[in-house]
Coordinates of C-alpha atoms and ligand atoms in Angstrom, one line a residue:
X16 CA -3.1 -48.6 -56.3
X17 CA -3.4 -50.6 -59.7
X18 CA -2.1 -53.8 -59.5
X19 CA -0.3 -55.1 -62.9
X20 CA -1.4 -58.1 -64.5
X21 CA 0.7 -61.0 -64.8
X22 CA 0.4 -62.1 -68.3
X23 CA 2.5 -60.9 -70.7
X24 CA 1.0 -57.9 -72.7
X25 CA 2.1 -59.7 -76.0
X26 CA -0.3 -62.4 -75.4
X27 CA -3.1 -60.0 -74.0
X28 CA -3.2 -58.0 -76.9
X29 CA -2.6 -60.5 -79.4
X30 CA -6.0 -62.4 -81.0
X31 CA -7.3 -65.8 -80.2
X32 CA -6.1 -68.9 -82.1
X33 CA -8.7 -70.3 -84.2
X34 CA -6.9 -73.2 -85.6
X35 CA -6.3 -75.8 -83.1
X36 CA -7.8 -79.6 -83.3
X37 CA -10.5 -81.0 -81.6
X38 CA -9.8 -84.2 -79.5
X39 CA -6.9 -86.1 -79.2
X40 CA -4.2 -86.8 -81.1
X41 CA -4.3 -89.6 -83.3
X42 CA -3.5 -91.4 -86.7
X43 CA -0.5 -91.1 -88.8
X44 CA 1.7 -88.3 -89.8
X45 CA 5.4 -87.8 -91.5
X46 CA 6.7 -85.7 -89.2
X47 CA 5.3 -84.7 -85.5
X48 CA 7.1 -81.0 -84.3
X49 CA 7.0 -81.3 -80.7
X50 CA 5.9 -77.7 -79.0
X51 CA 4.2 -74.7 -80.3
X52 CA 6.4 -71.7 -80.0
X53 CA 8.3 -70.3 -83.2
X54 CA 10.6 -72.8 -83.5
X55 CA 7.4 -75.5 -84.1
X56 CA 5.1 -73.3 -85.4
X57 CA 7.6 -72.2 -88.2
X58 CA 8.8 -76.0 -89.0
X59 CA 5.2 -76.9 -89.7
X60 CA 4.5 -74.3 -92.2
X61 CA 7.8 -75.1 -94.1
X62 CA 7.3 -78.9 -93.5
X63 CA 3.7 -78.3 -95.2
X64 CA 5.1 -76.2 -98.1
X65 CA 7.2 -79.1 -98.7
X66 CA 4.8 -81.9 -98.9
X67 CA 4.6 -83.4 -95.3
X68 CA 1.5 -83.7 -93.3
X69 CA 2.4 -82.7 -89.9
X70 CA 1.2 -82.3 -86.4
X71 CA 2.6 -80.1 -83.8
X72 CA 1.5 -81.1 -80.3
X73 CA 1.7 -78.2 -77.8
X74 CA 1.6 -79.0 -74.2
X75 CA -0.1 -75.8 -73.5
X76 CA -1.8 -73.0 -75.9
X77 CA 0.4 -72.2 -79.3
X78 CA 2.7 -69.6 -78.2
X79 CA 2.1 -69.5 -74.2
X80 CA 6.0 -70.0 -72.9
X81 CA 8.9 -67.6 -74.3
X82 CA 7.9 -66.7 -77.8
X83 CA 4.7 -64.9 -76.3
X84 CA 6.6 -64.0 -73.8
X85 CA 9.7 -62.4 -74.9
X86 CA 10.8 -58.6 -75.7
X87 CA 10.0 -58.6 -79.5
X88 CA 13.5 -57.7 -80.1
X89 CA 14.5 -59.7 -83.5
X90 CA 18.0 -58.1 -83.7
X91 CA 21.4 -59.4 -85.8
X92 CA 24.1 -60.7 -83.9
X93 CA 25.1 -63.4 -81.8
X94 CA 24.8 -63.2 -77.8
X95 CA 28.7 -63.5 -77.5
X96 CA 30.6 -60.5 -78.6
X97 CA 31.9 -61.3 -82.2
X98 CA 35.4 -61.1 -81.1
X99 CA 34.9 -63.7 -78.4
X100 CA 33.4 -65.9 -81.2
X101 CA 37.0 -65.3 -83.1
X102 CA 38.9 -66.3 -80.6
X103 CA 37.3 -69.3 -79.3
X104 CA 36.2 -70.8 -82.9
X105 CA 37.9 -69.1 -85.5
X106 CA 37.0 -66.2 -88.3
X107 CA 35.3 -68.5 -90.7
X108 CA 32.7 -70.0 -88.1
X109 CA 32.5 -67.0 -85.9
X110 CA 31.4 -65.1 -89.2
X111 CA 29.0 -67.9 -90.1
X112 CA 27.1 -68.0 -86.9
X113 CA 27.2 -64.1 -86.7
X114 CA 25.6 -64.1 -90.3
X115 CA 23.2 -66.9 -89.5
X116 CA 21.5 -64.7 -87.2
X117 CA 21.5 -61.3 -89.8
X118 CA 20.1 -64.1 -92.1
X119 CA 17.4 -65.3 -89.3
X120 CA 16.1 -61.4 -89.4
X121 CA 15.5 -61.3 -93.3
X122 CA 13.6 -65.1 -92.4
X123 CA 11.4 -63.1 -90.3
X124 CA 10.7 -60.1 -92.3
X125 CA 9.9 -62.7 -94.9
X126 CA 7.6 -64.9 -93.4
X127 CA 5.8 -62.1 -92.7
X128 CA 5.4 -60.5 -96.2
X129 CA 4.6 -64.1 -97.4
X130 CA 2.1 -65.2 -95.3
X131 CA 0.4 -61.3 -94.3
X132 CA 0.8 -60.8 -90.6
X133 CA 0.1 -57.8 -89.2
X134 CA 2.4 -57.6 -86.5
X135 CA 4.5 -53.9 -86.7
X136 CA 7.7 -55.6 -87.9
X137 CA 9.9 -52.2 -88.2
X138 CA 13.9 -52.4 -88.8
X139 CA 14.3 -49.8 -85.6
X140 CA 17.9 -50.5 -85.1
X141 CA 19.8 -52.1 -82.0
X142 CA 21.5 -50.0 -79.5
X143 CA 23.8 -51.5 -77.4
X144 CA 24.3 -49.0 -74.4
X145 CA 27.7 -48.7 -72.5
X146 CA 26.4 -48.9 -69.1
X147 CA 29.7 -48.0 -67.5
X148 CA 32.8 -45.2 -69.0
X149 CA 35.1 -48.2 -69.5
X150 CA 32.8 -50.0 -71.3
X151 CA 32.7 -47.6 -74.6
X152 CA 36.6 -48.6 -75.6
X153 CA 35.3 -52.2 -75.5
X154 CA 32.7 -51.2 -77.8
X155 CA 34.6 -48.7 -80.3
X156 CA 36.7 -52.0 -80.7
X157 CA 34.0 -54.3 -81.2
X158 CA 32.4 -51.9 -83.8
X159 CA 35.8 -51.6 -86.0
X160 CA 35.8 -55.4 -85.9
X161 CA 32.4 -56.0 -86.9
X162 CA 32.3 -53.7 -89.7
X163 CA 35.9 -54.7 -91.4
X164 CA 34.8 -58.3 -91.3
X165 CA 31.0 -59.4 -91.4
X166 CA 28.4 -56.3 -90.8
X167 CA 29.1 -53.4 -92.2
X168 CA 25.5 -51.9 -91.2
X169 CA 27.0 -51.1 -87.4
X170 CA 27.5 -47.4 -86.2
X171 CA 29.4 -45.8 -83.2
X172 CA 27.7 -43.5 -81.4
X173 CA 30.3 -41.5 -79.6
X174 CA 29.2 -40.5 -75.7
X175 CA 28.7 -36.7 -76.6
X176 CA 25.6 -38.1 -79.6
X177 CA 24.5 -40.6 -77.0
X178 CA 21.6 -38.6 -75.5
X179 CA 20.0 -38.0 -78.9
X180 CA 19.7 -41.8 -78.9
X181 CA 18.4 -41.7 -75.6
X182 CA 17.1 -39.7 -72.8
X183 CA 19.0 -41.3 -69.8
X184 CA 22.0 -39.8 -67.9
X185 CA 23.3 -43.4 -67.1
X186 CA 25.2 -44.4 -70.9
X187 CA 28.5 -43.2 -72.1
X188 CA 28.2 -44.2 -75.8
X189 CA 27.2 -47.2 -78.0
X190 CA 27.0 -49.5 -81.0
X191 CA 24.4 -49.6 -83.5
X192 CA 23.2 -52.5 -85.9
X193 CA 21.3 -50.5 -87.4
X194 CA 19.6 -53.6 -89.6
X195 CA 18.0 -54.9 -86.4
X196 CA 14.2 -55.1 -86.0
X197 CA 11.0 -55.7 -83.9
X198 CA 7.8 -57.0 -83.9
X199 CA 4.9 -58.0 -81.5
X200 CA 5.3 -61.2 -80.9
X201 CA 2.5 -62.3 -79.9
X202 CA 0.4 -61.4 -83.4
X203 CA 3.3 -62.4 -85.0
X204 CA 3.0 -65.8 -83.7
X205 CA -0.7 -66.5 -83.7
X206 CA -0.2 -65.6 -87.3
X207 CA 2.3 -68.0 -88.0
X208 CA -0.3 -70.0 -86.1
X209 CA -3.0 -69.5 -88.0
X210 CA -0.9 -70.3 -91.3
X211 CA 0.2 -72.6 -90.5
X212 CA -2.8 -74.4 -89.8
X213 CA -4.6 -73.1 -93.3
X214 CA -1.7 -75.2 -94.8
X215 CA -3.0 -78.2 -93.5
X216 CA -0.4 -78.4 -90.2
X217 CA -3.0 -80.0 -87.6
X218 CA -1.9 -78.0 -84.3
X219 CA -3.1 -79.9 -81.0
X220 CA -2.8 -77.1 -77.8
X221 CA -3.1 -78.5 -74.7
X222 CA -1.0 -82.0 -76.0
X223 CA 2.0 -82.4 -73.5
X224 CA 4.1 -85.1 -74.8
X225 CA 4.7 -87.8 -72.1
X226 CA 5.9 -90.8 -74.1
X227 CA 8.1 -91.3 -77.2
X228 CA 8.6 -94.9 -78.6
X229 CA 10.2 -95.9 -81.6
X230 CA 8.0 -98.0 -83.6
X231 CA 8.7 -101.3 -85.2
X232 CA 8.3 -99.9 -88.9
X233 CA 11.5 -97.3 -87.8
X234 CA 9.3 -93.8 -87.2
X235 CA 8.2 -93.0 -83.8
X236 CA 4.8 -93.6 -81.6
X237 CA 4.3 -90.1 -80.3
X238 CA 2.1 -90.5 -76.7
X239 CA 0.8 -86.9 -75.8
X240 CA -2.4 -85.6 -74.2
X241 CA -5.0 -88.4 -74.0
X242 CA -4.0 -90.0 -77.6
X243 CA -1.2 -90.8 -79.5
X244 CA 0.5 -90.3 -83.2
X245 CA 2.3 -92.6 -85.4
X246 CA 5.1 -90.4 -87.3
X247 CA 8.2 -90.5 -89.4
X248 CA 10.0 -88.0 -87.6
X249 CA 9.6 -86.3 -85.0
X250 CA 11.2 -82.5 -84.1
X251 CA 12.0 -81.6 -80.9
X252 CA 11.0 -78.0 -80.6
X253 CA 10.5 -77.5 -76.8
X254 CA 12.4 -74.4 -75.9
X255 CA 13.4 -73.8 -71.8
X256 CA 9.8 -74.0 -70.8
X257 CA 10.0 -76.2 -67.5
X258 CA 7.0 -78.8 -69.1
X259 CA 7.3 -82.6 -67.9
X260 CA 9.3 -84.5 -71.0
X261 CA 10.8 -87.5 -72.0
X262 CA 13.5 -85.3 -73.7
X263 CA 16.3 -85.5 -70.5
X264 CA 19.2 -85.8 -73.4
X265 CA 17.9 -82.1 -74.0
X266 CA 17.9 -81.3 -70.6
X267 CA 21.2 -81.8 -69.2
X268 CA 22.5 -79.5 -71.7
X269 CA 20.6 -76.4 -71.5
X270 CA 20.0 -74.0 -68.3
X271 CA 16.7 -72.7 -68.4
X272 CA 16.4 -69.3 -66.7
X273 CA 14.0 -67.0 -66.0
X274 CA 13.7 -63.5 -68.0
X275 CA 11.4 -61.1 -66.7
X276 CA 9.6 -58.0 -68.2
X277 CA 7.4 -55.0 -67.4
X278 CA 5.1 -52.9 -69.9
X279 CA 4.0 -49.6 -68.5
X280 CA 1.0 -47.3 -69.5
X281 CA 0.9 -45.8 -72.8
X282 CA 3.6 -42.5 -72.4
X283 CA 3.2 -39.5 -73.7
X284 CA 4.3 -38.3 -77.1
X285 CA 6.8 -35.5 -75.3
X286 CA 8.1 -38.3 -73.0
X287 CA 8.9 -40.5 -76.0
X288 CA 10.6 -37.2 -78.5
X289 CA 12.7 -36.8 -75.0
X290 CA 13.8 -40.5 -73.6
X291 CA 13.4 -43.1 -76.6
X292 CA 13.0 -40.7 -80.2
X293 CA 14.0 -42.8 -82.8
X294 CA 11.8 -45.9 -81.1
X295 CA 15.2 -48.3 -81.3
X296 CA 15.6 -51.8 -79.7
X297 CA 17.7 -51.2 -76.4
X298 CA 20.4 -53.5 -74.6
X299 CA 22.8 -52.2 -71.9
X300 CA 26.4 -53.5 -71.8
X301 CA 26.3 -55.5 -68.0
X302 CA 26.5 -58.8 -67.7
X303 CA 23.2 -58.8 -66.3
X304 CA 21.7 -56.1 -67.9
X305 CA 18.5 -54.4 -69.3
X306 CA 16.6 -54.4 -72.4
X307 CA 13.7 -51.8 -73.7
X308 CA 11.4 -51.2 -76.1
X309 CA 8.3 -49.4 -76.5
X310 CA 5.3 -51.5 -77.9
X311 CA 3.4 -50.1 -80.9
X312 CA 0.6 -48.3 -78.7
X313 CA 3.5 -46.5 -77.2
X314 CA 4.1 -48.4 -73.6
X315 CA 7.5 -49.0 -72.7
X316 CA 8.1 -52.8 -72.6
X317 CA 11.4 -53.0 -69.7
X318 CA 12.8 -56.5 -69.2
X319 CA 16.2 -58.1 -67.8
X320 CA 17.2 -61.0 -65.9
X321 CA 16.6 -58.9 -62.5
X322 CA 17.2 -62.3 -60.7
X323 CA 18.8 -65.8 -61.3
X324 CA 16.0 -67.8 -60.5
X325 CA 13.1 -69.6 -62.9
X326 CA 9.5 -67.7 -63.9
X327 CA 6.7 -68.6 -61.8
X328 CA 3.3 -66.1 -60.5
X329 CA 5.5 -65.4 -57.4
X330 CA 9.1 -64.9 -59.0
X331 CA 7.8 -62.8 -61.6
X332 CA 6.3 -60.6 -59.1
X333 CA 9.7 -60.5 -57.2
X334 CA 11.6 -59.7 -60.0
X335 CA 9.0 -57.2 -61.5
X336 CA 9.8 -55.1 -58.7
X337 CA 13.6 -54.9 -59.1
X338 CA 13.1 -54.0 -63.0
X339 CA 10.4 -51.2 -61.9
X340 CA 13.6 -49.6 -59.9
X341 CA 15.6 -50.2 -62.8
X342 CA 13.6 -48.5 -65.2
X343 CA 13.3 -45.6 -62.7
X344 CA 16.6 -44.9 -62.0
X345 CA 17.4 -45.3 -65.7
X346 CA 14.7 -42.9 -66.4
X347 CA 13.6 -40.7 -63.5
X348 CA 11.1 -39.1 -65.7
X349 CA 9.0 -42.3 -65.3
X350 CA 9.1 -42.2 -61.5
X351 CA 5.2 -41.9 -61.5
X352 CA 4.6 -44.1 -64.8
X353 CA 2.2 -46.6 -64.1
X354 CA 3.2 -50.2 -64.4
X355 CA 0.7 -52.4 -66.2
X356 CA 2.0 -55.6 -66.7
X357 CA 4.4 -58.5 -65.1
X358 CA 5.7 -61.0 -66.4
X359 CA 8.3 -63.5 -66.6
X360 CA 9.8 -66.7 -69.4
X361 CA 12.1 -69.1 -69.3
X362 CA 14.8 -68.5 -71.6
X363 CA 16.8 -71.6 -72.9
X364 CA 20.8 -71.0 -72.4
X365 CA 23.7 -73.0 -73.8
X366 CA 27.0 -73.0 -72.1
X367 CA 28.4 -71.0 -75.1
X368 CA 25.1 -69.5 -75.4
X369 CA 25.3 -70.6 -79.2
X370 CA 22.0 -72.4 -80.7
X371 CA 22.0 -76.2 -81.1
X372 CA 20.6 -78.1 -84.1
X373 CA 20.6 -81.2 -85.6
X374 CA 19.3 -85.1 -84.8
X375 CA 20.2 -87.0 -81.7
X376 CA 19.1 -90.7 -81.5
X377 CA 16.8 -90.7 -84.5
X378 CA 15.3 -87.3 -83.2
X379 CA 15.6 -83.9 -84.7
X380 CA 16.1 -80.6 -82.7
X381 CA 16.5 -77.6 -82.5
X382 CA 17.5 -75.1 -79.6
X383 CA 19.4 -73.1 -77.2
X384 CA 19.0 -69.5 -78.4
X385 CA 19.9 -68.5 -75.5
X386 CA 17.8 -65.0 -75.2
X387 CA 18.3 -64.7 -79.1
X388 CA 15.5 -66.4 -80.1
X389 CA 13.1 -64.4 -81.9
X390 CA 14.7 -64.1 -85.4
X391 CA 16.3 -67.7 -84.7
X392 CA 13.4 -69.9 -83.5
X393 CA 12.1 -68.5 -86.8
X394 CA 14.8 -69.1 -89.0
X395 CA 15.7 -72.9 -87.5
X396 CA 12.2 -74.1 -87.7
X397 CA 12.5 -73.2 -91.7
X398 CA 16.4 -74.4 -91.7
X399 CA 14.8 -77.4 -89.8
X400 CA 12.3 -78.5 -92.0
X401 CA 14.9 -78.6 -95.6
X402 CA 17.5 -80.6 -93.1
X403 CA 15.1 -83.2 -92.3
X404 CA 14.0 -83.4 -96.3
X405 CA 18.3 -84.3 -96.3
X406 CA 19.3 -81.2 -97.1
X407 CA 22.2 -80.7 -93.8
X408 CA 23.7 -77.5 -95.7
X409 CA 20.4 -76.1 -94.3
X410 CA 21.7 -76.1 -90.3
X411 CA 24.0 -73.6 -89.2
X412 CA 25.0 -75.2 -86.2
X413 CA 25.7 -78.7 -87.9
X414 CA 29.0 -79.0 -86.6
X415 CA 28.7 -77.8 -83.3
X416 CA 29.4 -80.5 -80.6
X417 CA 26.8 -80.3 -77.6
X418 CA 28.3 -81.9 -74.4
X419 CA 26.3 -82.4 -71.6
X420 CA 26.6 -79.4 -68.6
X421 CA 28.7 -81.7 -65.9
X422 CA 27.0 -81.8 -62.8
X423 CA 24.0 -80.8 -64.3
X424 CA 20.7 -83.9 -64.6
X425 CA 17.4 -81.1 -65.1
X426 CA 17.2 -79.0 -62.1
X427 CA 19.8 -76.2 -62.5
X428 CA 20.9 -76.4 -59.1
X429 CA 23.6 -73.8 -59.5
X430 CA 21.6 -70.9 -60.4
X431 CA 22.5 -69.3 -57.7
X432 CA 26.2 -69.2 -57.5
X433 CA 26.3 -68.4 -60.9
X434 CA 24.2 -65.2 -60.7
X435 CA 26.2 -64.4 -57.6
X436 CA 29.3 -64.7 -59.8
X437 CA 27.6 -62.5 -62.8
X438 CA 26.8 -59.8 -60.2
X439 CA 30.6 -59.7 -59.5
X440 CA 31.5 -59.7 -63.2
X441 CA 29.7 -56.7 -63.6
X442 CA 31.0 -55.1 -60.1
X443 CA 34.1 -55.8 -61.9
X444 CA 34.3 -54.6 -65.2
Ligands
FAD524 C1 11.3 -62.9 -71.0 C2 11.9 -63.3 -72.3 C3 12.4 -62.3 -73.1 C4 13.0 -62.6 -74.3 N1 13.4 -61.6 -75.1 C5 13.9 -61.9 -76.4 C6 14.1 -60.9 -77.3 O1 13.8 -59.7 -77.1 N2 14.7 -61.2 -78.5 C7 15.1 -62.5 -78.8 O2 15.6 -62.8 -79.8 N3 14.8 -63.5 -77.9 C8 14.2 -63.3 -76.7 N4 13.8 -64.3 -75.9 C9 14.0 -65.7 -76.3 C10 12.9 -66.1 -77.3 O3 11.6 -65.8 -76.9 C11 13.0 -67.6 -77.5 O4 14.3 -68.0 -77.8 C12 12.1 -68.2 -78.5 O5 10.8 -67.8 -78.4 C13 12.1 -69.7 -78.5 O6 11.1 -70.3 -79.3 P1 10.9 -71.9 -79.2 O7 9.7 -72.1 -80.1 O8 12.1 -72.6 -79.5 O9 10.5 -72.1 -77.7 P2 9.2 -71.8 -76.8 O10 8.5 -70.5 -77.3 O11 9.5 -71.9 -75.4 O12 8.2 -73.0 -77.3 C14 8.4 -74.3 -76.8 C15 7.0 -74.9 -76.6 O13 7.2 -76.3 -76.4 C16 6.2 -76.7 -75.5 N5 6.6 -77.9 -74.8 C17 7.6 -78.1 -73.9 N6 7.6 -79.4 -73.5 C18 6.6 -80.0 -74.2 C19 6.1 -81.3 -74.2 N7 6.6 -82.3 -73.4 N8 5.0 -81.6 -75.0 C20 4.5 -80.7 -75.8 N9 4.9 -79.4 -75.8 C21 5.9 -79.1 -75.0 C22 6.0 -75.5 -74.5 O14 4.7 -75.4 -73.9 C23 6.3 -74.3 -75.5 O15 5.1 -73.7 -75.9 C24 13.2 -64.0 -74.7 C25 12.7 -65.0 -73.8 C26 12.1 -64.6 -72.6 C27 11.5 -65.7 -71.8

C-alpha cells in the first residue's frame, strides 16, 4: 500500500527559490517585513517599486506555512455570509469589505500579468454547495442579496442543474461567483519570490525573529537568526504559523487552527467530464465543511477542517484520514482513488473572521484572513506597502477595532469545545 507524503503537493511541485541571502542578517534597511508568505512577499515587491530597500526575514523557507499550503482557491467574498456582515456592521462597510476581497482577486491576477508567473491562474468560478435541503432557501436568499447590492457576477443554480455542476448525490443546489479564481500556489509564490528579490528585496529564509527593540533614532533593531537589522519600519506579516515571536499583542487576538488537505492521483479525463466538468472552485455549506479543487495535472486537491486541533506530522495524518472518507462518500466513484499527498496549515482566524490591518505600537500589520487568504494576503501586502508611505485610504480594514479574545494569552485552549459546538451547529441547521 502507498503511503502519501506529507508535504503539501503545492510545495512539491513548485521550483526552488533561488533568491535568498547568504549569512545573517545585517545593516540597515527602511522597512523589515517580518515572514515570507504572501502577505511579506507581496509588501516587499510593492515596498521596492516604491523606493524602499527592504528585507524580509523568514523564519523558515519563503512560502513553507499556509500560503504553500493552502487550497489555491483565490475566490471573491468575505468568510461571513454578506447578509451577516449587514446586519452586524451596516450596508456601507459590509459592501466595502465584501468588495475588498473582489478587489484582492483583480490584485492577484495582476501581479501575475506584471511580474510573468506561470502559475495556471484561471477565473473557474466558486461553487458554494448546499450540503443539506434546507440549506438552498438560505442560499437563493443570499444570492438575491448579493446581486441587488455589491456583485452582480453570482448565479443560482437551482437543485435539478446542480449535478451538471457536479457529479455527487450529496448537494441540493448552490451559488455561483462566477468571478472567482485559482492558481497554484506554490509557483505562484516562489514567483512573487523570485521578484521580488530581482527588485532588490533581500529575502533571509531560515531568519526567525526573536527580538524587536526600538532604537534610539525612533526605527527598530530587528534580532532574527544569528544577526540583526537596523530598520525604519518594520511589518508584521507572520500569519497563524505557530513560530516562537515576540509579537504576543498578535497573538491574543487570533486563533490559529489547523486546515488540512489531501491531493489524489491524477483522475481520469471521464471521471473529471462526470464528477467536476467545468473544473470550478468548490465549498460546501456546513459549518465545518469541505473544499475541492483539482490541480492543473488533474489530481483532486480535498481539504477541510476534518478536526479542531493545530497541523503537526501526526495531526495531519489523523485528519487526512477523516477527509479521505469524506471525499469518498462525497464521491463514491473515487473509492479506489489513490491518495498521494497529506497535509495540514495553520490558518489564522479572527473572532469575526474579518482581516486585521493597520499599526500597533509603532508596528505595522497585517492579518487574520481567516481561511480567505489567498487573494487577501496578496492584496494587503500591496495595500500595506502605500499605507506605510501615509497613504491610510490604502487599508480596508482601517477602522476595524481588534480587541483581544478574553481568556485567550497564545495557546488556544478552547479548541476543543468550540469544534464540539461547530459539530452541533451543523447537526442543527
Ligand atoms: C490548509 C489551508 C488551506 C487554505 N486554503 C485557502 C484557500 O483555498 N483560499 C484562501 O483564500 N485561503 C486559504 N488559506 C489561507 C491562506 O493560505 C492564508 O491566509 C495566507 O497564505 C496567509 O498568508 P500570510 O503571508 O499572511 O501568512 P503565512 O503564509 O502563514 O506566512 C507567514 C510567514 O511568517 C513566518 N513567521 C512567523 N513567525 C515568524 C518569526 N518570528 N520570524 C520570522 N518569520 C516568521 C512563517 O514562517 C510564515 O512563513 C488556507 C490555509 C491553510 C493552512
Amino acid at each position: 500500500m502507498n503511503r502519501p507524503s506529507p508535504q503539501s503537493y503545492w510545495l512539491a511541485t513548485a521550483p526552488a527559490f533561488t533568491g535568498g541571502m547568504a549569512g545573517d542578517p545585517h545593516g540597515q534597511v527602511d522597512v523589515a517585513v517580518i515572514g515570507g508568505g504572501f502577505t511579506g512577499l507581496s509588501a516587499a515587491l510593492a515596498l521596492r517599486a516604491q523606493g524602499a530597500s527592504v528585507a524580509v526575514l523568514e523564519a523558515g523557507r519563503v512560502i513553507g506555512e499556509a500560503s504553500g499550503r493552502n487550497g489555491g482557491q483565490c475566490n471573491n467574498g468575505t468568510h461571513q455570509d454578506y447578509g451577516a456582515l449587514v446586519a452586524s456592521l451596516g450596508r456601507d462597510r459590509a459592501q466595502a469589505y465584501y468588495r475588498a476581497h473582489v478587489d484582492a482577486v483583480d490584485t492577484v491576477e495582476r501581479l501575475i500579468a506584471d511580474q510573468g508567473i506561470d502559475c495556471s491562474f484561471r477565473r473557474c468560478g466558486r461553487l458554494k454547495l448546499a450540503a443539506k435541503p434546507e440549506h438552498y432557501p438560505k442560499i437563493e436568499k443570499a444570492y438575491a442579496l448579493l446581486k441587488a447590492e455589491v456583485d452582480p457576477n453570482v448565479e443560482l443554480i437551482p437543485p435539478e442543474r446542480i449535478r451538471d455542476e457536479v457529479g455527487s448525490s450529496e448537494f441540493h443546489g448552490g451559488l455561483l461567483q462566477t468571478t472567482s479564481a485559482q492558481l497554484h500556489p506554490g509557483r505562484f509564490g516562489i514567483g512573487l519570490a523570485e521578484a521580488a528579490a530581482a527588485k532588490g528585496a533581500r529575502i533571509h529564509e531560515n531568519a526567525a525573529v526573536t527580538g524587536l527593540n526600538r532604537s534610539p533614532g525612533g526605527g527598530w533593531t530587528v534580532v532574527a537568526g544569528g544577526g540583526s537589522i537596523e530598520a525604519k519600519q518594520v511589518l508584521v506579516a507572520t500569519g497563524g504559523a505557530p513560530i516562537q515571536s515576540p509579537f504576543r499583542w498578535f497573538q491574543r487576538r487570533l486563533v490559529a487552527v489547523g486546515s488540512f488537505i489531501i491531493a489524489t492521483e491524477p483522475l481520469d479525463a471521464a471521471t473529471i467530464d462526470r464528477l467536476f466538468p467545468k473544473r470550478r472552485n468548490y465549498v460546501t455549506s456546513r459549518v465545518i465543511g469541505n473544499f475541492f479543487r483539482l490541480t492543473p495535472d488533474d489530481r483532486l486537491i480535498f481539504g477541510g477542517r476534518a478536526r479542531f486541533a493545530i497541523s503537526n506530522a501526526k495531526s495531519d495524518v489523523k485528519s487526512g484520514t477523516i477527509l479521505i472518507d469524506a471525499m469518498r462518500r462525497m464521491f463514491p466513484d473515487l473509492a479506489q482513488t489513490r491518495v498521494d499527498h497529506v497535509w495540514g496549515g495553520m490558518v489564522d482566524l479572527t473572532a469575526d473572521r474579518l482581516p486585521r490591518a493597520g499599526e500597533h505600537d509603532g508596528l505595522f500589520y497585517a492579518m487574520g484572513y481567516s481561511g480567505h487568504g489567498v487573494q487577501m494576503s496578496v492584496h494587503m501586502g500591496q495595500q500595506m506597502a502605500r499605507y506605510m508611505g501615509g497613504d491610510l485610504s490604502a487599508n480596508p480594514w482601517v477602522d476595524l477595532a481588534w480587541p483581544a479574545i478574553p481568556g485567550h494569552l497564545g495557546k488556544p485552549w478552547f479548541l476543543p469545545a468550540v469544534g464540539m459546538w461547530y459539530k452541533i451547529q451543523d447537526l442543527l441547521h
